[in-house]
PDB file of C-alpha atoms and ligand atoms in Angstrom:
ATOM      1  CA  MET A  10      55.335  32.978  24.558  1.00 96.00           C
ATOM      2  CA  HIS A  11      52.870  31.983  21.842  1.00 98.00           C
ATOM      3  CA  LEU A  12      54.869  31.066  18.754  1.00 98.00           C
ATOM      4  CA  VAL A  13      53.195  31.323  15.365  1.00 98.00           C
ATOM      5  CA  ARG A  14      53.999  31.090  11.697  1.00 98.00           C
ATOM      6  CA  PHE A  15      52.155  33.342   9.291  1.00 98.00           C
ATOM      7  CA  LYS A  16      52.128  34.522   5.726  1.00 97.00           C
ATOM      8  CA  HIS A  17      53.835  37.924   5.648  1.00 94.00           C
ATOM      9  CA  PRO A  18      51.174  40.407   4.425  1.00 91.00           C
ATOM     10  CA  SER A  19      53.436  42.113   1.876  1.00 92.00           C
ATOM     11  CA  SER A  20      55.878  39.415   0.747  1.00 92.00           C
ATOM     12  CA  GLY A  21      53.674  36.348   1.277  1.00 93.00           C
ATOM     13  CA  THR A  22      56.687  34.566   2.782  1.00 95.00           C
ATOM     14  CA  PRO A  23      56.096  32.136   5.649  1.00 97.00           C
ATOM     15  CA  THR A  24      57.396  34.032   8.688  1.00 97.00           C
ATOM     16  CA  ALA A  25      57.941  32.967  12.291  1.00 97.00           C
ATOM     17  CA  GLY A  26      56.746  35.294  15.015  1.00 98.00           C
ATOM     18  CA  SER A  27      54.929  35.558  18.260  1.00 98.00           C
ATOM     19  CA  LEU A  28      51.307  36.219  19.061  1.00 97.00           C
ATOM     20  CA  ILE A  29      50.740  38.939  21.644  1.00 96.00           C
ATOM     21  CA  GLY A  30      47.062  39.593  22.333  1.00 93.00           C
ATOM     22  CA  SER A  31      45.531  40.265  18.929  1.00 94.00           C
ATOM     23  CA  SER A  32      48.770  41.191  17.200  1.00 97.00           C
ATOM     24  CA  VAL A  33      51.537  39.208  15.587  1.00 97.00           C
ATOM     25  CA  GLN A  34      55.145  40.352  15.997  1.00 97.00           C
ATOM     26  CA  ALA A  35      58.119  39.318  13.896  1.00 96.00           C
ATOM     27  CA  GLU A  36      61.542  40.886  13.375  1.00 90.00           C
ATOM     28  CA  GLY A  37      60.522  44.333  14.603  1.00 91.00           C
ATOM     29  CA  GLU A  38      57.252  44.404  12.645  1.00 96.00           C
ATOM     30  CA  VAL A  39      53.809  44.267  14.230  1.00 97.00           C
ATOM     31  CA  PHE A  40      50.663  43.197  12.407  1.00 97.00           C
ATOM     32  CA  SER A  41      47.066  42.902  13.479  1.00 97.00           C
ATOM     33  CA  LEU A  42      45.994  39.271  13.686  1.00 95.00           C
ATOM     34  CA  ASP A  43      43.107  40.226  11.361  1.00 94.00           C
ATOM     35  CA  ASP A  44      45.578  41.145   8.608  1.00 94.00           C
ATOM     36  CA  VAL A  45      47.623  37.946   8.541  1.00 96.00           C
ATOM     37  CA  LYS A  46      46.958  34.372   7.525  1.00 97.00           C
ATOM     38  CA  LEU A  47      48.188  32.026  10.246  1.00 98.00           C
ATOM     39  CA  LEU A  48      50.015  28.932   9.016  1.00 98.00           C
ATOM     40  CA  PRO A  49      50.514  25.662  10.885  1.00 98.00           C
ATOM     41  CA  PRO A  50      52.741  26.759  13.823  1.00 98.00           C
ATOM     42  CA  CYS A  51      55.522  24.267  13.020  1.00 98.00           C
ATOM     43  CA  VAL A  52      56.805  22.294  10.040  1.00 98.00           C
ATOM     44  CA  PRO A  53      57.063  18.678  11.192  1.00 98.00           C
ATOM     45  CA  THR A  54      59.046  15.992   9.399  1.00 98.00           C
ATOM     46  CA  LYS A  55      56.549  13.564  10.964  1.00 98.00           C
ATOM     47  CA  ILE A  56      53.615  13.491  13.327  1.00 98.00           C
ATOM     48  CA  VAL A  57      53.706  10.623  15.763  1.00 98.00           C
ATOM     49  CA  CYS A  58      50.247   9.880  17.113  1.00 98.00           C
ATOM     50  CA  VAL A  59      49.281   7.902  20.183  1.00 98.00           C
ATOM     51  CA  GLY A  60      46.089   5.841  20.077  1.00 95.00           C
ATOM     52  CA  ARG A  61      43.880   4.827  23.019  1.00 94.00           C
ATOM     53  CA  ASN A  62      45.732   6.926  25.570  1.00 96.00           C
ATOM     54  CA  TYR A  63      42.638   7.936  27.564  1.00 95.00           C
ATOM     55  CA  ALA A  64      40.825   4.985  29.147  1.00 93.00           C
ATOM     56  CA  ASP A  65      37.351   6.494  28.572  1.00 92.00           C
ATOM     57  CA  HIS A  66      37.979   6.906  24.819  1.00 91.00           C
ATOM     58  CA  ALA A  67      39.493   3.405  24.432  1.00 90.00           C
ATOM     59  CA  LYS A  68      36.326   2.043  26.053  1.00 92.00           C
ATOM     60  CA  GLU A  69      33.876   3.998  23.865  1.00 92.00           C
ATOM     61  CA  LEU A  70      35.263   2.321  20.720  1.00 91.00           C
ATOM     62  CA  GLY A  71      35.295  -1.112  22.374  1.00 92.00           C
ATOM     63  CA  ASN A  72      39.037  -1.181  23.060  1.00 91.00           C
ATOM     64  CA  THR A  73      41.245  -1.338  26.136  1.00 90.00           C
ATOM     65  CA  VAL A  74      44.310   0.761  26.882  1.00 89.00           C
ATOM     66  CA  PRO A  75      47.297  -1.072  25.335  1.00 93.00           C
ATOM     67  CA  GLU A  76      50.255  -2.384  27.354  1.00 95.00           C
ATOM     68  CA  LYS A  77      52.651  -0.132  25.448  1.00 96.00           C
ATOM     69  CA  PRO A  78      51.819   3.162  23.688  1.00 97.00           C
ATOM     70  CA  LEU A  79      49.965   2.409  20.435  1.00 96.00           C
ATOM     71  CA  LEU A  80      51.759   4.492  17.797  1.00 98.00           C
ATOM     72  CA  PHE A  81      51.023   5.515  14.233  1.00 98.00           C
ATOM     73  CA  LEU A  82      52.262   8.224  11.870  1.00 98.00           C
ATOM     74  CA  LYS A  83      50.781  11.032   9.861  1.00 98.00           C
ATOM     75  CA  PRO A  84      52.906  12.526   7.053  1.00 98.00           C
ATOM     76  CA  PRO A  85      53.749  16.248   6.753  1.00 98.00           C
ATOM     77  CA  SER A  86      51.344  16.392   3.784  1.00 98.00           C
ATOM     78  CA  ALA A  87      48.427  15.846   6.199  1.00 98.00           C
ATOM     79  CA  VAL A  88      49.055  19.123   8.021  1.00 98.00           C
ATOM     80  CA  ILE A  89      46.773  22.136   7.672  1.00 98.00           C
ATOM     81  CA  GLY A  90      46.615  25.324   9.736  1.00 98.00           C
ATOM     82  CA  PRO A  91      43.938  27.302  11.541  1.00 98.00           C
ATOM     83  CA  GLU A  92      40.862  28.104   9.394  1.00 98.00           C
ATOM     84  CA  ASP A  93      42.016  25.740   6.611  1.00 98.00           C
ATOM     85  CA  ALA A  94      39.341  23.337   5.372  1.00 98.00           C
ATOM     86  CA  ILE A  95      39.256  19.690   6.389  1.00 98.00           C
ATOM     87  CA  VAL A  96      38.409  17.882   3.149  1.00 98.00           C
ATOM     88  CA  LEU A  97      36.507  14.713   3.979  1.00 97.00           C
ATOM     89  CA  PRO A  98      37.513  11.517   2.202  1.00 94.00           C
ATOM     90  CA  ILE A  99      34.686   9.492   0.655  1.00 90.00           C
ATOM     91  CA  SER A 100      33.454   7.800   3.813  1.00 90.00           C
ATOM     92  CA  GLU A 101      30.363   7.902   5.958  1.00 89.00           C
ATOM     93  CA  GLU A 102      32.234   7.916   9.213  1.00 97.00           C
ATOM     94  CA  VAL A 103      35.010  10.483   9.526  1.00 98.00           C
ATOM     95  CA  HIS A 104      35.564  11.503  13.138  1.00 98.00           C
ATOM     96  CA  TYR A 105      37.141  14.443  14.971  1.00 98.00           C
ATOM     97  CA  GLU A 106      39.612  13.753  17.814  1.00 98.00           C
ATOM     98  CA  ALA A 107      40.766  16.689  19.965  1.00 98.00           C
ATOM     99  CA  GLU A 108      44.336  16.227  21.177  1.00 98.00           C
ATOM    100  CA  LEU A 109      47.148  18.009  22.959  1.00 98.00           C
ATOM    101  CA  ALA A 110      50.157  18.077  20.626  1.00 98.00           C
ATOM    102  CA  VAL A 111      53.732  18.254  21.918  1.00 98.00           C
ATOM    103  CA  VAL A 112      56.136  20.108  19.609  1.00 99.00           C
ATOM    104  CA  ILE A 113      59.768  18.999  19.711  1.00 99.00           C
ATOM    105  CA  GLY A 114      62.404  21.747  20.039  1.00 98.00           C
ATOM    106  CA  LYS A 115      65.630  19.974  19.207  1.00 98.00           C
ATOM    107  CA  ARG A 116      67.014  16.960  17.392  1.00 98.00           C
ATOM    108  CA  CYS A 117      67.064  14.055  19.807  1.00 98.00           C
ATOM    109  CA  LYS A 118      67.277  10.290  20.144  1.00 98.00           C
ATOM    110  CA  ASN A 119      67.016   7.961  23.174  1.00 98.00           C
ATOM    111  CA  VAL A 120      65.737  10.616  25.562  1.00 98.00           C
ATOM    112  CA  PRO A 121      65.105   9.244  29.079  1.00 98.00           C
ATOM    113  CA  ALA A 122      61.704  10.248  30.492  1.00 98.00           C
ATOM    114  CA  ALA A 123      63.452  12.269  33.202  1.00 98.00           C
ATOM    115  CA  ASP A 124      65.075  14.484  30.531  1.00 98.00           C
ATOM    116  CA  ALA A 125      62.016  14.852  28.271  1.00 98.00           C
ATOM    117  CA  ALA A 126      61.361  18.490  29.213  1.00 98.00           C
ATOM    118  CA  GLY A 127      64.721  19.398  27.662  1.00 98.00           C
ATOM    119  CA  VAL A 128      63.551  18.508  24.147  1.00 98.00           C
ATOM    120  CA  ILE A 129      60.066  20.082  24.239  1.00 98.00           C
ATOM    121  CA  LEU A 130      59.558  23.426  22.474  1.00 98.00           C
ATOM    122  CA  GLY A 131      55.944  23.724  23.604  1.00 98.00           C
ATOM    123  CA  PHE A 132      52.353  22.636  23.082  1.00 98.00           C
ATOM    124  CA  THR A 133      49.651  23.197  20.501  1.00 98.00           C
ATOM    125  CA  CYS A 134      46.226  21.831  19.513  1.00 98.00           C
ATOM    126  CA  MET A 135      45.690  19.042  17.018  1.00 98.00           C
ATOM    127  CA  ASN A 136      42.623  17.414  15.527  1.00 98.00           C
ATOM    128  CA  ASP A 137      43.387  13.787  14.631  1.00 98.00           C
ATOM    129  CA  ILE A 138      40.872  13.399  11.807  1.00 98.00           C
ATOM    130  CA  SER A 139      40.086   9.693  11.437  1.00 98.00           C
ATOM    131  CA  ASP A 140      38.159   7.612   8.907  1.00 98.00           C
ATOM    132  CA  ARG A 141      36.596   4.848  11.028  1.00 97.00           C
ATOM    133  CA  VAL A 142      35.426   2.820   8.026  1.00 97.00           C
ATOM    134  CA  ALA A 143      38.993   2.467   6.748  1.00 97.00           C
ATOM    135  CA  GLN A 144      40.288   2.025  10.289  1.00 96.00           C
ATOM    136  CA  ARG A 145      38.131  -1.075  10.785  1.00 95.00           C
ATOM    137  CA  TRP A 146      39.578  -3.041   7.877  1.00 94.00           C
ATOM    138  CA  GLU A 147      43.065  -1.602   7.498  1.00 94.00           C
ATOM    139  CA  THR A 148      45.714  -2.590  10.046  1.00 93.00           C
ATOM    140  CA  ASN A 149      48.257   0.184   9.452  1.00 93.00           C
ATOM    141  CA  TRP A 150      45.696   3.033   9.336  1.00 97.00           C
ATOM    142  CA  ILE A 151      47.247   4.878   6.355  1.00 97.00           C
ATOM    143  CA  ARG A 152      43.899   5.427   4.636  1.00 97.00           C
ATOM    144  CA  ALA A 153      42.222   5.986   8.001  1.00 97.00           C
ATOM    145  CA  LYS A 154      44.606   8.542   9.443  1.00 98.00           C
ATOM    146  CA  ALA A 155      47.152   9.869   6.922  1.00 98.00           C
ATOM    147  CA  PHE A 156      45.043  11.490   4.204  1.00 98.00           C
ATOM    148  CA  ASP A 157      45.466  15.146   3.179  1.00 98.00           C
ATOM    149  CA  THR A 158      44.030  17.614   5.735  1.00 98.00           C
ATOM    150  CA  SER A 159      43.833  14.944   8.463  1.00 98.00           C
ATOM    151  CA  ALA A 160      46.181  16.855  10.776  1.00 98.00           C
ATOM    152  CA  PRO A 161      44.922  20.366  11.587  1.00 99.00           C
ATOM    153  CA  LEU A 162      47.497  22.047  13.890  1.00 98.00           C
ATOM    154  CA  GLY A 163      47.595  25.366  15.743  1.00 98.00           C
ATOM    155  CA  PRO A 164      46.872  28.155  16.215  1.00 98.00           C
ATOM    156  CA  SER A 165      50.073  28.808  18.200  1.00 98.00           C
ATOM    157  CA  ILE A 166      52.685  26.934  20.206  1.00 98.00           C
ATOM    158  CA  LEU A 167      52.620  27.760  23.891  1.00 98.00           C
ATOM    159  CA  SER A 168      56.277  27.632  24.948  1.00 98.00           C
ATOM    160  CA  LEU A 169      57.186  25.115  27.625  1.00 98.00           C
ATOM    161  CA  ASP A 170      58.365  27.782  30.090  1.00 97.00           C
ATOM    162  CA  GLU A 171      54.871  29.309  30.208  1.00 97.00           C
ATOM    163  CA  ALA A 172      52.895  26.067  30.159  1.00 97.00           C
ATOM    164  CA  SER A 173      51.076  24.868  33.225  1.00 94.00           C
ATOM    165  CA  GLU A 174      49.951  21.239  33.130  1.00 93.00           C
ATOM    166  CA  PRO A 175      47.558  19.550  33.126  1.00 97.00           C
ATOM    167  CA  PHE A 176      45.790  20.987  30.094  1.00 98.00           C
ATOM    168  CA  HIS A 177      42.024  21.053  29.681  1.00 98.00           C
ATOM    169  CA  VAL A 178      41.173  19.804  26.174  1.00 98.00           C
ATOM    170  CA  THR A 179      37.769  20.549  24.639  1.00 98.00           C
ATOM    171  CA  LEU A 180      36.206  19.888  21.244  1.00 98.00           C
ATOM    172  CA  ARG A 181      33.300  21.953  19.962  1.00 98.00           C
ATOM    173  CA  LEU A 182      31.273  20.944  16.927  1.00 98.00           C
ATOM    174  CA  ASN A 183      29.204  23.812  15.535  1.00 98.00           C
ATOM    175  CA  GLY A 184      29.549  25.522  18.919  1.00 98.00           C
ATOM    176  CA  GLU A 185      28.461  22.506  21.007  1.00 98.00           C
ATOM    177  CA  ILE A 186      30.892  20.825  23.394  1.00 98.00           C
ATOM    178  CA  ARG A 187      31.454  17.193  22.355  1.00 98.00           C
ATOM    179  CA  GLN A 188      34.718  16.234  24.051  1.00 98.00           C
ATOM    180  CA  GLU A 189      36.276  17.319  27.289  1.00 97.00           C
ATOM    181  CA  GLY A 190      39.306  15.902  29.051  1.00 97.00           C
ATOM    182  CA  TRP A 191      42.345  16.658  31.177  1.00 97.00           C
ATOM    183  CA  THR A 192      45.839  15.647  30.135  1.00 97.00           C
ATOM    184  CA  SER A 193      46.335  14.406  33.718  1.00 96.00           C
ATOM    185  CA  ASP A 194      44.247  11.428  32.517  1.00 96.00           C
ATOM    186  CA  LEU A 195      46.762  10.452  29.808  1.00 97.00           C
ATOM    187  CA  TYR A 196      47.531   6.783  30.440  1.00 96.00           C
ATOM    188  CA  PHE A 197      51.082   7.125  29.102  1.00 97.00           C
ATOM    189  CA  SER A 198      52.502  10.497  30.227  1.00 98.00           C
ATOM    190  CA  ILE A 199      54.296  12.923  27.914  1.00 98.00           C
ATOM    191  CA  PRO A 200      57.781  12.019  29.302  1.00 98.00           C
ATOM    192  CA  VAL A 201      57.049   8.302  28.803  1.00 98.00           C
ATOM    193  CA  LEU A 202      55.852   8.976  25.245  1.00 98.00           C
ATOM    194  CA  ILE A 203      59.014  10.940  24.412  1.00 98.00           C
ATOM    195  CA  GLU A 204      61.204   8.187  25.875  1.00 98.00           C
ATOM    196  CA  THR A 205      59.320   5.497  23.940  1.00 98.00           C
ATOM    197  CA  ILE A 206      59.192   7.301  20.591  1.00 98.00           C
ATOM    198  CA  SER A 207      62.757   8.655  20.690  1.00 98.00           C
ATOM    199  CA  ALA A 208      64.021   5.116  21.307  1.00 98.00           C
ATOM    200  CA  ILE A 209      62.518   4.174  17.919  1.00 98.00           C
ATOM    201  CA  MET A 210      63.276   7.199  15.772  1.00 98.00           C
ATOM    202  CA  THR A 211      65.216  10.455  15.802  1.00 98.00           C
ATOM    203  CA  LEU A 212      62.942  13.389  16.557  1.00 98.00           C
ATOM    204  CA  GLU A 213      63.584  16.654  14.727  1.00 98.00           C
ATOM    205  CA  PRO A 214      62.719  20.252  15.655  1.00 98.00           C
ATOM    206  CA  GLY A 215      59.084  20.872  14.720  1.00 98.00           C
ATOM    207  CA  ASP A 216      58.101  17.220  14.949  1.00 99.00           C
ATOM    208  CA  VAL A 217      54.777  16.646  16.672  1.00 99.00           C
ATOM    209  CA  ILE A 218      53.591  14.040  19.144  1.00 98.00           C
ATOM    210  CA  ALA A 219      49.783  13.889  19.319  1.00 98.00           C
ATOM    211  CA  THR A 220      48.994  12.526  22.762  1.00 98.00           C
ATOM    212  CA  GLY A 221      45.590  10.878  22.221  1.00 98.00           C
ATOM    213  CA  THR A 222      41.967  11.901  22.529  1.00 97.00           C
ATOM    214  CA  PRO A 223      39.429  11.812  25.377  1.00 97.00           C
ATOM    215  CA  ALA A 224      35.929  10.308  25.045  1.00 96.00           C
ATOM    216  CA  GLY A 225      33.210  11.850  22.909  1.00 97.00           C
ATOM    217  CA  VAL A 226      34.508  11.350  19.368  1.00 97.00           C
ATOM    218  CA  GLY A 227      31.919  11.673  16.626  1.00 98.00           C
ATOM    219  CA  VAL A 228      31.140  12.211  12.969  1.00 98.00           C
ATOM    220  CA  LEU A 229      32.057  15.252  10.869  1.00 98.00           C
ATOM    221  CA  ASN A 230      29.843  16.385   8.021  1.00 98.00           C
ATOM    222  CA  GLN A 231      30.361  18.865   5.205  1.00 97.00           C
ATOM    223  CA  GLY A 232      29.579  22.388   6.417  1.00 98.00           C
ATOM    224  CA  ASP A 233      30.523  21.710  10.050  1.00 98.00           C
ATOM    225  CA  ILE A 234      32.812  24.000  12.005  1.00 98.00           C
ATOM    226  CA  VAL A 235      35.066  22.051  14.349  1.00 98.00           C
ATOM    227  CA  GLU A 236      37.164  23.604  17.110  1.00 98.00           C
ATOM    228  CA  VAL A 237      39.817  22.129  19.390  1.00 98.00           C
ATOM    229  CA  ALA A 238      40.220  24.432  22.393  1.00 98.00           C
ATOM    230  CA  ILE A 239      42.965  24.005  24.983  1.00 98.00           C
ATOM    231  CA  ASP A 240      43.026  26.420  27.900  1.00 96.00           C
ATOM    232  CA  GLY A 241      46.175  28.539  27.833  1.00 96.00           C
ATOM    233  CA  ILE A 242      47.003  27.550  24.243  1.00 97.00           C
ATOM    234  CA  GLY A 243      44.136  28.711  22.040  1.00 97.00           C
ATOM    235  CA  ILE A 244      41.402  27.568  19.689  1.00 98.00           C
ATOM    236  CA  LEU A 245      42.088  25.630  16.496  1.00 98.00           C
ATOM    237  CA  ARG A 246      39.096  26.233  14.235  1.00 98.00           C
ATOM    238  CA  ASN A 247      38.510  24.493  10.900  1.00 99.00           C
ATOM    239  CA  PRO A 248      35.578  24.325   8.487  1.00 98.00           C
ATOM    240  CA  VAL A 249      34.694  20.926   6.997  1.00 98.00           C
ATOM    241  CA  GLN A 250      34.392  20.503   3.242  1.00 97.00           C
TER     242      GLN A 250
HETATM  243 MG1  LIG B 322      43.901  10.186  18.012  1.00 90.19          MG
END
């Protein structure tokens, strides 16, 4: 199942439903995808991001893969949905980062890696928008990674029962492929990430774990169209402002 949230065409209320082909279904109603505005597919209380989790990307920025997962947070206020504009902060070096995002399905704490599948709702696409200038001088990455619109999510959540791993993650900038990777190359696996993160903090339904980006990151400019495409999940497309 592809789970979505959308603005109901008559009431304007955020509504949960499922995407079937080019239609959206919710509570007995069916709408054409063309007639609804898709919202971010979940409402996280936090987005836990993993840095340097693909060896080839760690290397391209002059880093090595860390001994333990390198974690940072984005706030809920950073989230935007499909087709929403990424508003660049004042910086000459804001990068895209295509990532597989894990969406948590139930409240959990101290989940052993072996039981991680039991707390996963499904998977979606995320673009971890990153200001490299701020990232170079700021140790906690709040300016670099937590600004408004820095967490595009969507378009839908592929439910765990229909997911087949590994996922093929691609980023296209103005139609040109810039990043390509397989989640089988994640240095710390999804179960290990869930075990590690849930030992630190309680995870809530809708919370997101962004699993890291493969090599090929690069600069966004105003007017660009950036797309994160994950086979089996969908395409998250955002214009840059
Ligand atoms: Mg990232």
